[in-house]
């Protein structure tokens, strides 16, 4: 194999790896945002339930 072919092959491999890393980062970012959103919704529900329980105890 010529050095030019190996150089092109190396650059192609690096480019593919970079794209794969970018896709992985994007997927993980979306997953993190989703988890944080679900956690926030759950915490809001807990606070509402705590308020309802407190109100029921006062009745």
N, CA, C and O atoms as a MOPAC input file, in Angstrom:
PM7 MOZYME 1SCF
protein

 N      0.84500 1    -1.19000 1     0.00000 1
 C      0.00000 1     0.00000 1     0.00000 1
 C      0.88300 1     1.24300 1     0.00000 1
 O      1.94000 1     1.29100 1     0.62900 1
 N      0.41500 1     2.21900 1    -0.71300 1
 C      1.18000 1     3.45400 1    -0.77500 1
 C      0.91000 1     4.30600 1     0.45000 1
 O     -0.09000 1     4.12400 1     1.14400 1
 N      1.81200 1     5.23500 1     0.70200 1
 C      1.65800 1     6.09500 1     1.87100 1
 C      0.45100 1     7.01900 1     1.71200 1
 O     -0.20800 1     7.35600 1     2.69600 1
 N      0.15700 1     7.43200 1     0.46300 1
 C     -1.02100 1     8.28300 1     0.22900 1
 C     -2.30600 1     7.54500 1     0.58300 1
 O     -3.20700 1     8.11500 1     1.19800 1
 N     -2.38500 1     6.27400 1     0.19200 1
 C     -3.57300 1     5.48200 1     0.48800 1
 C     -3.73900 1     5.32500 1     1.99600 1
 O     -4.84500 1     5.45400 1     2.51800 1
 N     -2.63700 1     5.04500 1     2.69500 1
 C     -2.70300 1     4.89000 1     4.14600 1
 C     -3.09200 1     6.20600 1     4.81900 1
 O     -3.83300 1     6.21700 1     5.80200 1
 N     -2.58400 1     7.31300 1     4.27800 1
 C     -2.92900 1     8.62100 1     4.83000 1
 C     -4.42200 1     8.90100 1     4.65200 1
 O     -5.07900 1     9.37300 1     5.58100 1
 N     -4.95400 1     8.61700 1     3.47700 1
 C     -6.37800 1     8.80900 1     3.21600 1
 C     -7.19800 1     7.89100 1     4.10500 1
 O     -8.21700 1     8.31200 1     4.65300 1
 N     -6.77900 1     6.66400 1     4.25500 1
 C     -7.47900 1     5.70000 1     5.10600 1
 C     -7.48200 1     6.16300 1     6.56600 1
 O     -8.49500 1     6.04900 1     7.25600 1
 N     -6.35100 1     6.68100 1     7.02700 1
 C     -6.26600 1     7.17700 1     8.39900 1
 C     -7.19200 1     8.37500 1     8.59100 1
 O     -7.89900 1     8.45300 1     9.59600 1
 N     -7.19600 1     9.30300 1     7.64500 1
 C     -8.07300 1    10.47200 1     7.74300 1
 C     -9.53800 1    10.06500 1     7.71700 1
 O    -10.35000 1    10.63900 1     8.44300 1
 N     -9.88600 1     9.09200 1     6.89900 1
 C    -11.25300 1     8.60600 1     6.82000 1
 C    -11.66600 1     7.96900 1     8.14700 1
 O    -12.77500 1     8.20200 1     8.62700 1
 N    -10.79400 1     7.17800 1     8.73100 1
 C    -11.07400 1     6.54500 1    10.01400 1
 C    -11.27900 1     7.59500 1    11.10500 1
 O    -12.19700 1     7.47600 1    11.91600 1
 N    -10.43400 1     8.61300 1    11.12600 1
 C    -10.56600 1     9.68500 1    12.11900 1
 C    -11.87900 1    10.44200 1    11.93300 1
 O    -12.54000 1    10.79700 1    12.90900 1
 N    -12.25400 1    10.68900 1    10.67500 1
 C    -13.50100 1    11.40500 1    10.40000 1
 C    -14.70800 1    10.59600 1    10.86200 1
 O    -15.63500 1    11.14000 1    11.46400 1
 N    -14.69200 1     9.29800 1    10.57900 1
 C    -15.80300 1     8.42800 1    10.97800 1
 C    -15.88800 1     8.36100 1    12.50000 1
 O    -16.98100 1     8.39700 1    13.06500 1
 N    -14.74000 1     8.26500 1    13.16200 1
 C    -14.72100 1     8.22300 1    14.62300 1
 C    -15.27000 1     9.51600 1    15.19700 1
 O    -16.03400 1     9.49100 1    16.16200 1
 N    -14.89000 1    10.64500 1    14.61400 1
 C    -15.36900 1    11.94700 1    15.08200 1
 C    -16.87800 1    12.05700 1    14.92900 1
 O    -17.55800 1    12.54400 1    15.83300 1
 N    -17.41000 1    11.61100 1    13.79400 1
 C    -18.86500 1    11.65100 1    13.57700 1
 C    -19.56600 1    10.74500 1    14.58000 1
 O    -20.61000 1    11.11000 1    15.12100 1
 N    -19.00500 1     9.57300 1    14.83000 1
 C    -19.60400 1     8.64800 1    15.78800 1
 C    -19.61600 1     9.26800 1    17.18200 1
 O    -20.59600 1     9.13600 1    17.91500 1
 N    -18.52800 1     9.94400 1    17.54800 1
 C    -18.47200 1    10.58900 1    18.85800 1
 C    -19.49800 1    11.71600 1    18.94700 1
 O    -20.13800 1    11.89500 1    19.98300 1
 N    -19.65500 1    12.46900 1    17.87000 1
 C    -20.63600 1    13.55900 1    17.88100 1
 C    -22.05100 1    13.00600 1    18.02700 1
 O    -22.86700 1    13.56500 1    18.76000 1
 N    -22.34000 1    11.90800 1    17.33000 1
 C    -23.66400 1    11.29100 1    17.45000 1
 C    -23.89000 1    10.77600 1    18.86900 1
 O    -24.97200 1    10.94100 1    19.43200 1
 N    -22.86700 1    10.15500 1    19.43600 1
 C    -22.97400 1     9.62900 1    20.79100 1
 C    -23.19300 1    10.76100 1    21.78900 1
 O    -24.02200 1    10.64200 1    22.69100 1
 N    -22.45600 1    11.85300 1    21.63100 1
 C    -22.62800 1    13.00200 1    22.51800 1
 C    -24.03900 1    13.56100 1    22.38700 1
 O    -24.65800 1    13.92200 1    23.38900 1
 N    -24.55100 1    13.63700 1    21.16800 1
 C    -25.90800 1    14.13500 1    20.95000 1
 C    -26.93100 1    13.23500 1    21.63100 1
 O    -27.83700 1    13.72700 1    22.30300 1
 N    -26.79600 1    11.93400 1    21.46400 1
 C    -27.73200 1    10.97600 1    22.06600 1
 C    -27.67100 1    11.06600 1    23.58600 1
 O    -28.70600 1    11.06900 1    24.25300 1
 N    -26.45300 1    11.13800 1    24.13600 1
 C    -26.32000 1    11.23100 1    25.59200 1
 C    -26.86900 1    12.55700 1    26.12000 1
 O    -27.43200 1    12.60500 1    27.21400 1
 N    -26.70800 1    13.61400 1    25.35700 1
 C    -27.24800 1    14.91900 1    25.76800 1
 C    -28.77500 1    14.87600 1    25.81700 1
 O    -29.38700 1    15.37700 1    26.76100 1
 N    -29.37500 1    14.28100 1    24.80700 1
 C    -30.84100 1    14.15400 1    24.77700 1
 C    -31.31200 1    13.29100 1    25.94400 1
 O    -32.31400 1    13.60200 1    26.58800 1
 N    -30.58600 1    12.20800 1    26.21300 1
 C    -30.95200 1    11.33400 1    27.33700 1
 C    -30.85100 1    12.08700 1    28.66000 1
 O    -31.72300 1    11.95100 1    29.51900 1
 N    -29.80500 1    12.87300 1    28.82900 1
 C    -29.63200 1    13.64000 1    30.06700 1
 C    -30.74700 1    14.66400 1    30.24300 1
 O    -31.28600 1    14.81500 1    31.33900 1
 N    -31.09100 1    15.36000 1    29.17600 1
 C    -32.18200 1    16.34400 1    29.24100 1
 C    -33.49300 1    15.65900 1    29.59500 1
 O    -34.27300 1    16.17600 1    30.39500 1
 N    -33.73600 1    14.49500 1    28.99900 1
 C    -34.96200 1    13.74700 1    29.27900 1
 C    -35.01800 1    13.31600 1    30.74200 1
 O    -36.05100 1    13.46000 1    31.39400 1
 N    -33.91600 1    12.79000 1    31.25300 1
 C    -33.87700 1    12.34800 1    32.65100 1
 C    -34.09900 1    13.52200 1    33.59500 1
 O    -34.84600 1    13.40900 1    34.56700 1
 N    -33.45300 1    14.64800 1    33.31200 1
 C    -33.63400 1    15.82300 1    34.16600 1
 C    -35.06700 1    16.33500 1    34.12700 1
 O    -35.60000 1    16.77100 1    35.14700 1
 N    -35.68600 1    16.28600 1    32.96500 1
 C    -37.07800 1    16.70800 1    32.83900 1
 C    -37.99300 1    15.79500 1    33.65100 1
 O    -38.86000 1    16.27200 1    34.38200 1
 N    -37.79900 1    14.49100 1    33.52300 1
 C    -38.61500 1    13.54300 1    34.28300 1
 C    -38.39800 1    13.69000 1    35.78500 1
 O    -39.34300 1    13.57600 1    36.56600 1
 N    -37.17000 1    13.94100 1    36.18600 1
 C    -36.88000 1    14.15700 1    37.60300 1
 C    -37.58000 1    15.41300 1    38.11500 1
 O    -38.14500 1    15.40700 1    39.20900 1
 N    -37.54500 1    16.47300 1    37.34100 1
 C    -38.21000 1    17.71300 1    37.72700 1
 C    -39.71300 1    17.51100 1    37.86300 1
 O    -40.32200 1    17.98600 1    38.82200 1
 N    -40.31100 1    16.81100 1    36.90700 1
 C    -41.74900 1    16.53700 1    36.97100 1
 C    -42.07800 1    15.71500 1    38.21600 1
 O    -43.07000 1    15.97400 1    38.89800 1
 N    -41.24400 1    14.73000 1    38.50400 1
 C    -41.47700 1    13.89900 1    39.69700 1
 C    -41.37300 1    14.72200 1    40.97100 1
 O    -42.18500 1    14.56100 1    41.88300 1
 N    -40.38900 1    15.59700 1    41.04000 1
 C    -40.24700 1    16.44200 1    42.22800 1
 C    -41.43700 1    17.38100 1    42.39700 1
 O    -41.88100 1    17.62700 1    43.51800 1
 N    -41.94200 1    17.89500 1    41.30900 1
 C    -43.13100 1    18.76100 1    41.37700 1
 C    -44.32300 1    17.96600 1    41.90300 1
 O    -45.08400 1    18.46100 1    42.73400 1
 N    -44.48400 1    16.73900 1    41.42000 1
 C    -45.58500 1    15.89300 1    41.89800 1
 C    -45.43700 1    15.58700 1    43.38700 1
 O    -46.42900 1    15.59100 1    44.11600 1
 N    -44.22400 1    15.32500 1    43.84300 1
 C    -43.98900 1    15.05100 1    45.25900 1
 C    -44.36200 1    16.26700 1    46.09300 1
 O    -45.02500 1    16.13100 1    47.12100 1
 N    -43.94500 1    17.45500 1    45.66400 1
 C    -44.28100 1    18.67600 1    46.40600 1
 C    -45.79000 1    18.87400 1    46.47900 1
 O    -46.31300 1    19.26700 1    47.52200 1
 N    -46.49500 1    18.60500 1    45.37700 1
 C    -47.96000 1    18.73000 1    45.37600 1
 C    -48.59000 1    17.73600 1    46.34600 1
 O    -49.51000 1    18.07700 1    47.08900 1
 N    -48.08500 1    16.50400 1    46.33300 1
 C    -48.62400 1    15.48600 1    47.24000 1
 C    -48.34000 1    15.83700 1    48.69100 1
 O    -49.19200 1    15.63100 1    49.55600 1
 N    -47.16000 1    16.36400 1    48.96700 1
 C    -46.85000 1    16.79200 1    50.33100 1
 C    -47.82300 1    17.87500 1    50.78700 1
 O    -48.27700 1    17.86800 1    51.93100 1
 N    -48.14000 1    18.80200 1    49.89100 1
 C    -49.07700 1    19.87300 1    50.23900 1
 C    -50.47100 1    19.29400 1    50.49900 1
 O    -51.14400 1    19.70300 1    51.44500 1
 N    -50.90400 1    18.35300 1    49.67100 1
 C    -52.21100 1    17.72700 1    49.85300 1
 C    -52.25800 1    16.98300 1    51.18400 1
 O    -53.24500 1    17.07400 1    51.91400 1
 N    -51.19600 1    16.24700 1    51.50000 1
 C    -51.14000 1    15.50400 1    52.76400 1
 C    -51.18900 1    16.46700 1    53.94500 1
 O    -51.89700 1    16.22500 1    54.92200 1
 N    -50.44500 1    17.54300 1    53.85100 1
 C    -50.43300 1    18.53700 1    54.92400 1
 C    -51.83100 1    19.14400 1    55.11000 1
 O    -52.29500 1    19.33600 1    56.23400 1
 N    -52.49100 1    19.44100 1    53.97800 1
 C    -53.85400 1    20.00000 1    54.05500 1
 C    -54.82700 1    18.99300 1    54.66500 1
 O    -55.70000 1    19.37300 1    55.44500 1
 N    -54.68700 1    17.72000 1    54.31900 1
 C    -55.58200 1    16.69900 1    54.84500 1
 C    -55.36100 1    16.48800 1    56.34600 1
 O    -56.30700 1    16.21100 1    57.08300 1
 N    -54.11700 1    16.61800 1    56.78900 1
 C    -53.83700 1    16.48000 1    58.22600 1
 C    -54.46100 1    17.61800 1    59.01900 1
 O    -54.84800 1    17.43300 1    60.17300 1
 N    -54.55900 1    18.78500 1    58.41400 1
 C    -55.10900 1    19.96400 1    59.09600 1
 C    -56.62800 1    19.97000 1    59.13600 1
 O    -57.22200 1    20.78300 1    59.84300 1
 N    -57.26700 1    19.07700 1    58.38800 1
 C    -58.74300 1    19.06500 1    58.35400 1
 C    -59.30600 1    18.40100 1    59.55700 1
 O    -60.52500 1    18.30100 1    59.69300 1

